[in-house]
Short mmCIF file of C-alpha atoms in Angstrom, two decimals:
data_model
loop_
_atom_site.label_atom_id
_atom_site.label_comp_id
_atom_site.label_asym_id
_atom_site.label_seq_id
_atom_site.Cartn_x
_atom_site.Cartn_y
_atom_site.Cartn_z
CA MET A 1 0.07 0.07 -0.05
CA ARG A 2 1.18 3.51 -0.82
CA LEU A 3 1.97 5.94 2.02
CA LYS A 4 -0.79 8.37 0.91
CA GLU A 5 -3.44 5.67 1.48
CA PHE A 6 -2.67 5.80 5.22
CA LEU A 7 -3.81 9.48 5.23
CA HIS A 8 -7.42 8.29 4.76
CA TYR A 9 -9.74 9.00 7.66
CA THR A 10 -10.17 5.25 8.30
CA TYR A 11 -6.49 5.09 9.39
CA ILE A 12 -6.21 8.58 10.95
CA PHE A 13 -9.22 8.30 13.42
CA PRO A 14 -8.21 5.06 15.09
CA VAL A 15 -4.73 6.38 15.66
CA LEU A 16 -5.96 9.79 16.99
CA ALA A 17 -8.43 7.91 19.24
CA VAL A 18 -5.72 5.68 20.72
CA VAL A 19 -3.51 8.67 21.44
CA TYR A 20 -6.42 10.64 22.92
CA TYR A 21 -7.50 7.76 25.11
CA PHE A 22 -4.07 7.21 26.69
CA SER A 23 -3.53 10.94 27.10
CA GLY A 24 -5.97 10.75 30.01
CA LEU A 25 -8.12 13.68 28.93
CA ILE A 26 -11.39 11.74 28.81
CA GLY A 27 -13.59 12.67 31.83
CA ASN A 28 -11.93 16.02 32.41
CA GLY A 29 -14.79 18.09 31.15
CA VAL A 30 -17.66 18.40 28.64
CA VAL A 31 -15.46 19.57 25.82
CA TYR A 32 -12.95 16.67 26.23
CA ASP A 33 -15.85 14.22 26.33
CA ILE A 34 -17.32 15.70 23.22
CA ILE A 35 -13.96 15.27 21.40
CA ALA A 36 -13.80 11.70 22.65
CA GLY A 37 -17.29 11.13 21.25
CA LEU A 38 -16.27 12.49 17.89
CA LEU A 39 -13.17 10.25 17.81
CA LEU A 40 -15.35 7.30 18.86
CA THR A 41 -17.69 7.96 15.91
CA GLY A 42 -14.82 8.19 13.53
CA SER A 43 -13.39 4.95 14.79
CA VAL A 44 -16.71 3.21 14.29
CA LEU A 45 -16.98 4.32 10.76
CA SER A 46 -13.37 3.18 10.19
CA ALA A 47 -14.18 -0.17 11.61
CA VAL A 48 -17.02 -0.61 9.14
CA HIS A 49 -14.68 0.20 6.22
CA HIS A 50 -11.95 -2.24 7.33
CA ALA A 51 -14.61 -4.94 8.02
CA GLU A 52 -15.86 -4.53 4.48
CA VAL A 53 -12.36 -4.88 3.03
CA VAL A 54 -11.86 -8.06 4.96
CA ALA A 55 -15.37 -9.33 3.93
CA HIS A 56 -14.56 -8.81 0.29
CA LYS A 57 -11.36 -10.94 0.59
CA VAL A 58 -12.75 -13.82 2.54
CA GLY A 59 -16.23 -13.76 1.00
CA GLU A 60 -19.61 -14.55 2.64
CA PRO A 61 -20.65 -15.61 5.15
CA PHE A 62 -17.12 -15.54 6.63
CA GLY A 63 -16.87 -11.73 6.42
CA THR A 64 -19.98 -11.19 8.58
CA ILE A 65 -18.80 -13.92 10.99
CA ILE A 66 -15.45 -12.20 11.57
CA LEU A 67 -17.10 -8.85 12.33
CA ALA A 68 -19.63 -10.53 14.64
CA LEU A 69 -17.02 -12.52 16.58
CA CYS A 70 -14.68 -9.50 16.84
CA ILE A 71 -17.37 -7.23 18.36
CA THR A 72 -18.70 -10.01 20.65
CA ILE A 73 -15.15 -10.58 22.07
CA ILE A 74 -14.82 -6.85 22.74
CA GLU A 75 -18.41 -6.75 24.23
CA VAL A 76 -17.49 -9.56 26.63
CA ALA A 77 -14.24 -7.88 27.67
CA LEU A 78 -16.15 -4.58 28.34
CA ILE A 79 -18.90 -6.34 30.37
CA ILE A 80 -16.48 -8.42 32.45
CA SER A 81 -14.25 -5.40 33.18
CA LEU A 82 -17.25 -3.30 34.37
CA MET A 83 -18.68 -6.15 36.46
CA VAL A 84 -15.37 -6.81 38.22
CA ALA A 85 -14.86 -3.18 38.89
CA GLY A 86 -18.43 -2.54 39.92
CA GLY A 87 -18.83 -5.53 42.25
CA ASP A 88 -22.41 -6.19 43.59
CA GLN A 89 -23.63 -2.93 42.02
CA ALA A 90 -22.96 -4.36 38.52
CA ILE A 91 -24.62 -7.86 38.98
CA THR A 92 -27.37 -6.95 36.36
CA LEU A 93 -25.08 -5.18 33.91
CA ALA A 94 -24.35 -8.31 31.84
CA ARG A 95 -28.03 -9.19 31.55
CA ASP A 96 -29.05 -5.68 30.77
CA THR A 97 -26.40 -5.24 28.12
CA VAL A 98 -27.05 -8.61 26.47
CA PHE A 99 -30.79 -7.95 26.49
CA ALA A 100 -30.31 -4.46 25.10
CA ALA A 101 -28.00 -5.76 22.36
CA VAL A 102 -30.62 -8.32 21.37
CA MET A 103 -33.40 -5.73 21.35
CA ILE A 104 -31.39 -3.24 19.39
CA ILE A 105 -30.37 -5.81 16.82
CA LEU A 106 -33.78 -7.49 16.33
CA ASN A 107 -35.86 -4.28 16.34
CA GLY A 108 -33.47 -1.43 15.50
CA ILE A 109 -30.81 -2.73 13.09
CA ILE A 110 -33.09 -5.11 11.21
CA GLY A 111 -35.84 -2.51 11.30
CA ILE A 112 -33.78 0.18 9.77
CA CYS A 113 -32.39 -2.14 7.19
CA ILE A 114 -35.82 -3.36 6.15
CA LEU A 115 -37.24 0.17 6.15
CA ILE A 116 -34.33 1.67 4.09
CA GLY A 117 -34.40 -1.20 1.57
CA GLY A 118 -38.12 -1.00 1.32
CA VAL A 119 -38.12 2.83 0.69
CA LYS A 120 -35.47 2.43 -2.01
CA TYR A 121 -36.34 -0.92 -3.67
CA TYR A 122 -39.91 -1.62 -2.55
CA GLU A 123 -39.13 -5.28 -1.90
CA GLN A 124 -35.92 -7.02 -1.08
CA PHE A 125 -35.41 -10.86 -1.25
CA PHE A 126 -33.39 -13.09 0.97
CA ALA A 127 -33.12 -16.82 1.73
CA ARG A 128 -35.91 -17.81 4.19
CA THR A 129 -33.77 -20.83 5.28
CA SER A 130 -31.11 -18.52 6.52
CA ALA A 131 -33.53 -16.58 8.72
CA THR A 132 -35.12 -19.78 10.06
CA THR A 133 -31.68 -21.23 10.95
CA TYR A 134 -30.65 -18.00 12.79
CA LEU A 135 -34.03 -17.69 14.62
CA VAL A 136 -34.18 -21.33 15.75
CA SER A 137 -30.87 -20.85 17.46
CA ILE A 138 -31.44 -17.36 18.85
CA VAL A 139 -34.91 -18.28 20.32
CA SER A 140 -33.55 -21.39 22.09
CA ILE A 141 -30.63 -19.53 23.66
CA LEU A 142 -32.87 -16.55 24.69
CA ILE A 143 -35.31 -18.77 26.50
CA LEU A 144 -32.52 -20.77 28.25
CA THR A 145 -30.67 -17.78 29.52
CA LEU A 146 -33.07 -14.85 29.96
CA VAL A 147 -36.42 -16.50 30.72
CA LEU A 148 -35.88 -19.97 32.31
CA PRO A 149 -33.95 -18.63 35.36
CA ASN A 150 -37.18 -17.04 36.64
CA PHE A 151 -38.83 -20.43 36.91
CA THR A 152 -36.16 -22.69 38.37
CA SER A 153 -36.44 -23.59 42.01
CA SER A 154 -32.95 -24.44 43.20
CA VAL A 155 -32.22 -20.75 43.88
CA ASN A 156 -34.73 -18.05 44.79
CA GLY A 157 -34.91 -15.23 42.28
CA PRO A 158 -33.69 -14.77 38.69
CA PHE A 159 -30.56 -16.81 39.19
CA TYR A 160 -29.01 -20.14 38.21
CA ASN A 161 -26.97 -22.15 40.67
CA THR A 162 -23.51 -23.14 39.68
CA ALA A 163 -24.44 -26.46 38.11
CA GLN A 164 -27.34 -24.86 36.07
CA LEU A 165 -25.03 -22.04 34.93
CA ILE A 166 -22.49 -24.52 33.69
CA PHE A 167 -25.18 -26.59 31.88
CA VAL A 168 -26.70 -23.57 30.18
CA SER A 169 -23.27 -22.17 29.14
CA ILE A 170 -22.41 -25.51 27.46
CA ALA A 171 -25.85 -25.60 25.84
CA CYS A 172 -25.16 -22.09 24.37
CA LEU A 173 -21.81 -23.08 23.05
CA VAL A 174 -23.15 -26.34 21.54
CA ILE A 175 -25.93 -24.51 19.68
CA TYR A 176 -23.52 -21.79 18.49
CA GLY A 177 -20.85 -24.25 17.36
CA VAL A 178 -23.32 -26.39 15.39
CA PHE A 179 -24.80 -23.28 13.86
CA LEU A 180 -21.29 -22.15 12.67
CA MET A 181 -20.76 -25.58 11.13
CA VAL A 182 -24.08 -25.26 9.29
CA GLN A 183 -23.36 -21.77 8.19
CA THR A 184 -19.86 -22.31 6.90
CA VAL A 185 -19.75 -25.99 5.81
CA ARG A 186 -22.85 -28.08 5.55
CA HIS A 187 -25.44 -25.52 4.42
CA ARG A 188 -23.37 -22.50 3.35
CA ASN A 189 -25.72 -21.87 0.48
CA TYR A 190 -28.52 -20.95 2.88
CA PHE A 191 -26.74 -17.71 3.68
CA ILE A 192 -25.75 -16.54 0.18
CA ILE A 193 -27.78 -15.00 -2.59
CA THR A 194 -25.59 -14.81 -5.74
CA ASP A 195 -27.67 -12.29 -7.60
CA GLU A 196 -27.59 -9.55 -5.06
CA ASP A 197 -26.33 -6.21 -6.42
CA SER A 198 -22.82 -5.90 -5.00
CA ASP A 199 -19.25 -4.83 -5.92
CA SER A 200 -17.95 -8.38 -5.44
CA HIS A 201 -15.59 -7.95 -8.34
CA TYR A 202 -13.45 -5.91 -5.96
CA ILE A 203 -10.98 -8.20 -4.28
CA PRO A 204 -8.32 -6.40 -2.09
CA THR A 205 -4.71 -7.63 -1.99
CA LYS A 206 -3.47 -9.85 0.69
CA THR A 207 -1.39 -7.04 2.17
CA ALA A 208 -4.38 -4.67 2.18
CA THR A 209 -6.50 -7.32 3.83
CA ILE A 210 -4.02 -7.93 6.65
CA ILE A 211 -3.62 -4.25 7.32
CA SER A 212 -7.38 -3.78 7.35
CA PHE A 213 -7.84 -6.69 9.83
CA ILE A 214 -5.29 -5.16 12.13
CA PHE A 215 -7.00 -1.84 11.98
CA LEU A 216 -10.36 -3.45 12.45
CA VAL A 217 -9.13 -4.95 15.73
CA ILE A 218 -7.69 -1.62 16.72
CA CYS A 219 -10.92 0.20 15.92
CA LEU A 220 -13.08 -2.29 17.91
CA VAL A 221 -10.79 -2.23 20.92
CA ILE A 222 -10.64 1.59 21.07
CA VAL A 223 -14.34 1.96 20.60
CA VAL A 224 -14.87 -0.18 23.63
CA LEU A 225 -12.05 1.62 25.67
CA MET A 226 -13.59 4.97 24.75
CA ALA A 227 -17.07 3.73 25.77
CA LYS A 228 -15.64 2.50 29.10
CA GLY A 229 -13.78 5.85 29.51
CA LEU A 230 -17.11 7.66 28.96
CA SER A 231 -19.14 5.33 31.14
CA GLY A 232 -18.89 7.70 34.12
CA THR A 233 -20.25 10.55 32.00
CA ILE A 234 -22.98 8.27 30.60
CA GLU A 235 -24.03 7.22 34.24
CA ASP A 236 -24.04 10.89 35.36
CA MET A 237 -26.15 11.73 32.35
CA VAL A 238 -28.55 8.87 33.16
CA ARG A 239 -28.94 10.00 36.67
CA SER A 240 -29.42 13.62 35.76
CA VAL A 241 -32.60 12.66 33.69
CA GLY A 242 -33.83 10.42 36.50
CA ALA A 243 -33.71 7.28 34.29
CA PRO A 244 -32.99 3.82 35.73
CA LYS A 245 -29.49 2.48 35.74
CA SER A 246 -30.46 -0.19 33.14
CA LEU A 247 -30.32 2.60 30.55
CA VAL A 248 -26.53 2.48 30.94
CA GLY A 249 -26.64 -1.03 29.57
CA VAL A 250 -28.75 0.16 26.57
CA ILE A 251 -26.28 2.92 25.80
CA ILE A 252 -23.24 0.61 26.09
CA ALA A 253 -24.87 -1.98 23.79
CA ALA A 254 -25.71 0.75 21.26
CA VAL A 255 -22.14 1.93 21.17
CA VAL A 256 -20.66 -1.51 20.82
CA LEU A 257 -23.10 -2.40 17.99
CA LEU A 258 -22.48 0.77 16.00
CA PRO A 259 -19.91 -0.71 13.62
CA GLU A 260 -22.23 -3.71 12.83
CA GLY A 261 -25.29 -1.48 12.59
CA VAL A 262 -23.67 0.92 10.10
CA ALA A 263 -22.35 -1.91 8.04
CA ALA A 264 -25.74 -3.71 7.85
CA ILE A 265 -27.49 -0.45 6.94
CA ARG A 266 -24.99 0.21 4.14
CA ALA A 267 -25.48 -3.29 2.81
CA ALA A 268 -29.31 -2.77 2.75
CA ARG A 269 -28.86 0.48 0.85
CA SER A 270 -26.67 -1.48 -1.66
CA ASN A 271 -29.55 -3.93 -2.10
CA GLN A 272 -27.66 -6.70 -0.20
CA ILE A 273 -30.37 -7.51 2.38
CA GLN A 274 -28.98 -10.97 2.82
CA SER A 275 -25.66 -9.55 4.08
CA SER A 276 -27.62 -7.23 6.36
CA LEU A 277 -29.50 -10.11 7.96
CA ASN A 278 -26.37 -12.13 8.19
CA LEU A 279 -24.67 -9.25 10.08
CA ALA A 280 -27.70 -8.53 12.30
CA LEU A 281 -28.87 -12.05 13.19
CA GLY A 282 -25.35 -13.32 13.41
CA SER A 283 -24.52 -10.60 15.87
CA ALA A 284 -27.52 -11.43 18.02
CA LEU A 285 -26.65 -15.02 18.11
CA ALA A 286 -22.97 -14.46 18.93
CA SER A 287 -23.73 -11.77 21.34
CA ILE A 288 -25.91 -13.93 23.63
CA GLY A 289 -24.49 -17.39 22.68
CA LEU A 290 -20.92 -16.39 23.60
CA THR A 291 -21.31 -13.53 26.09
CA ILE A 292 -23.40 -15.64 28.65
CA PRO A 293 -20.87 -18.50 28.82
CA ALA A 294 -17.96 -16.12 29.09
CA VAL A 295 -19.50 -14.00 31.77
CA SER A 296 -20.69 -17.15 33.65
CA ILE A 297 -17.05 -18.42 33.80
CA VAL A 298 -15.99 -15.07 35.36
CA CYS A 299 -18.77 -15.05 37.82
CA ILE A 300 -18.19 -18.53 38.94
CA MET A 301 -14.39 -17.87 39.39
CA TYR A 302 -14.91 -14.62 41.27
CA ASP A 303 -18.08 -15.72 43.04
CA ILE A 304 -20.03 -12.74 41.62
CA PRO A 305 -23.84 -13.06 41.79
CA PHE A 306 -25.02 -13.27 38.08
CA VAL A 307 -28.63 -12.09 37.56
CA LEU A 308 -29.99 -13.51 34.38
CA GLY A 309 -33.71 -13.65 34.49
CA LEU A 310 -35.69 -10.79 32.96
CA ASP A 311 -38.76 -9.25 34.71
CA LYS A 312 -42.27 -9.70 33.27
CA LYS A 313 -42.31 -6.50 31.28
CA ASP A 314 -39.10 -7.35 29.56
CA ILE A 315 -40.16 -10.91 28.85
CA ILE A 316 -43.25 -9.46 27.14
CA LEU A 317 -41.21 -7.06 25.05
CA LEU A 318 -38.73 -9.81 24.09
CA SER A 319 -41.52 -12.21 23.11
CA LEU A 320 -43.11 -9.43 20.95
CA SER A 321 -39.83 -8.68 19.23
CA VAL A 322 -39.04 -12.36 18.43
CA PHE A 323 -42.62 -12.96 17.16
CA ILE A 324 -42.61 -9.93 14.99
CA VAL A 325 -39.13 -10.67 13.60
CA MET A 326 -40.17 -14.30 12.84
CA LEU A 327 -43.42 -13.10 10.99
CA SER A 328 -41.37 -10.43 9.09
CA LEU A 329 -38.76 -12.93 7.84
CA SER A 330 -41.19 -15.84 7.21
CA ARG A 331 -41.77 -14.95 3.47
CA GLY A 332 -38.29 -14.28 2.17
CA LYS A 333 -39.07 -10.73 1.14
CA THR A 334 -39.39 -7.37 2.92
CA ASN A 335 -41.44 -4.16 2.78
CA ILE A 336 -41.58 -0.88 4.66
CA LEU A 337 -44.28 -2.07 7.10
CA TYR A 338 -42.16 -4.70 8.65
CA GLY A 339 -39.39 -2.28 9.28
CA THR A 340 -41.81 0.37 10.72
CA VAL A 341 -43.32 -2.13 13.22
CA LEU A 342 -39.92 -3.24 14.46
CA LEU A 343 -38.78 0.31 14.90
CA VAL A 344 -41.94 1.09 16.95
CA ASN A 345 -41.17 -1.96 19.10
CA LEU A 346 -37.65 -0.57 19.73
CA ALA A 347 -39.13 2.86 20.67
CA ALA A 348 -41.46 1.06 23.11
CA TYR A 349 -38.52 -0.79 24.74
CA ILE A 350 -36.35 2.32 25.18
CA PHE A 351 -39.35 4.33 26.37
CA THR A 352 -40.24 1.74 29.04
CA VAL A 353 -36.52 1.71 30.15
CA ILE A 354 -36.63 5.43 30.77
CA VAL A 355 -40.27 5.41 32.06
CA PRO A 356 -40.58 1.93 33.62
#
């Protein structure tokens, strides 16, 4: 690669963000936090660019898997660091963040993609088998992790005991592992539509791909570090408006999911709705299927209480979201109504978080 190519914003923003984060200026005032927010946004857009470069090289569905796994790893690291630092006050942080991530993906990212695609193309088509495969896995893991703990009797409250937590963690890993085998080996054709409009003729060089992958990891790491650095400001903002602390989990999830969200929306605008769904549903599955086992291991090791079960209101909202997504993706084609309904569901979720 030529030197002038490194002067592109996708290389400049991550470097500036790293320097700014380690300068220790975050949290020293409103102006400093605004600058941090701008650098965070630039790093998110940079991550999307580098993820697309990698995706063009490795092809689908491997490109979307790489981005989903990278962001899930970073999400896990952020949740664990905040839980260990927060002690008993952070026992619901993992549940709130994972639940928020699932709600944002199912209602927000998929809703925006379907709406934008519907406005521009009227209808977009995707493989129904891919949506069914994703949703079967997602629904099973959601029930096992976020609903069933409320109804077990070994421990009072929305908890699992150690044996139950180990079993559920193994179950999540088994489902996700078999899903990856189906997606990448046995039924890879489920997740690819060859006639989607795309610039698939562009294949980056090996050097460019390696550099983009390195910068992708840098971008994702600095996004999470920036989010963690701004967490105090976020908590102060949440307290100032009198909102519940669970809103912090929503904001953290939204920041972590920005790269995938932007990438999915850009794919929908390019009439690549299959790629959008691969990104969104793959992220939801990886987020809950990998985060819960990882956090469970840390909670068992450090003897941290791990609240998993949702309350009745959240169970209703989750059930509504899953049901609407299943109906919306059952025909293999989209329109603007599906996207609108999903976005209304997201608005209802966020509103009931702020005004419970």
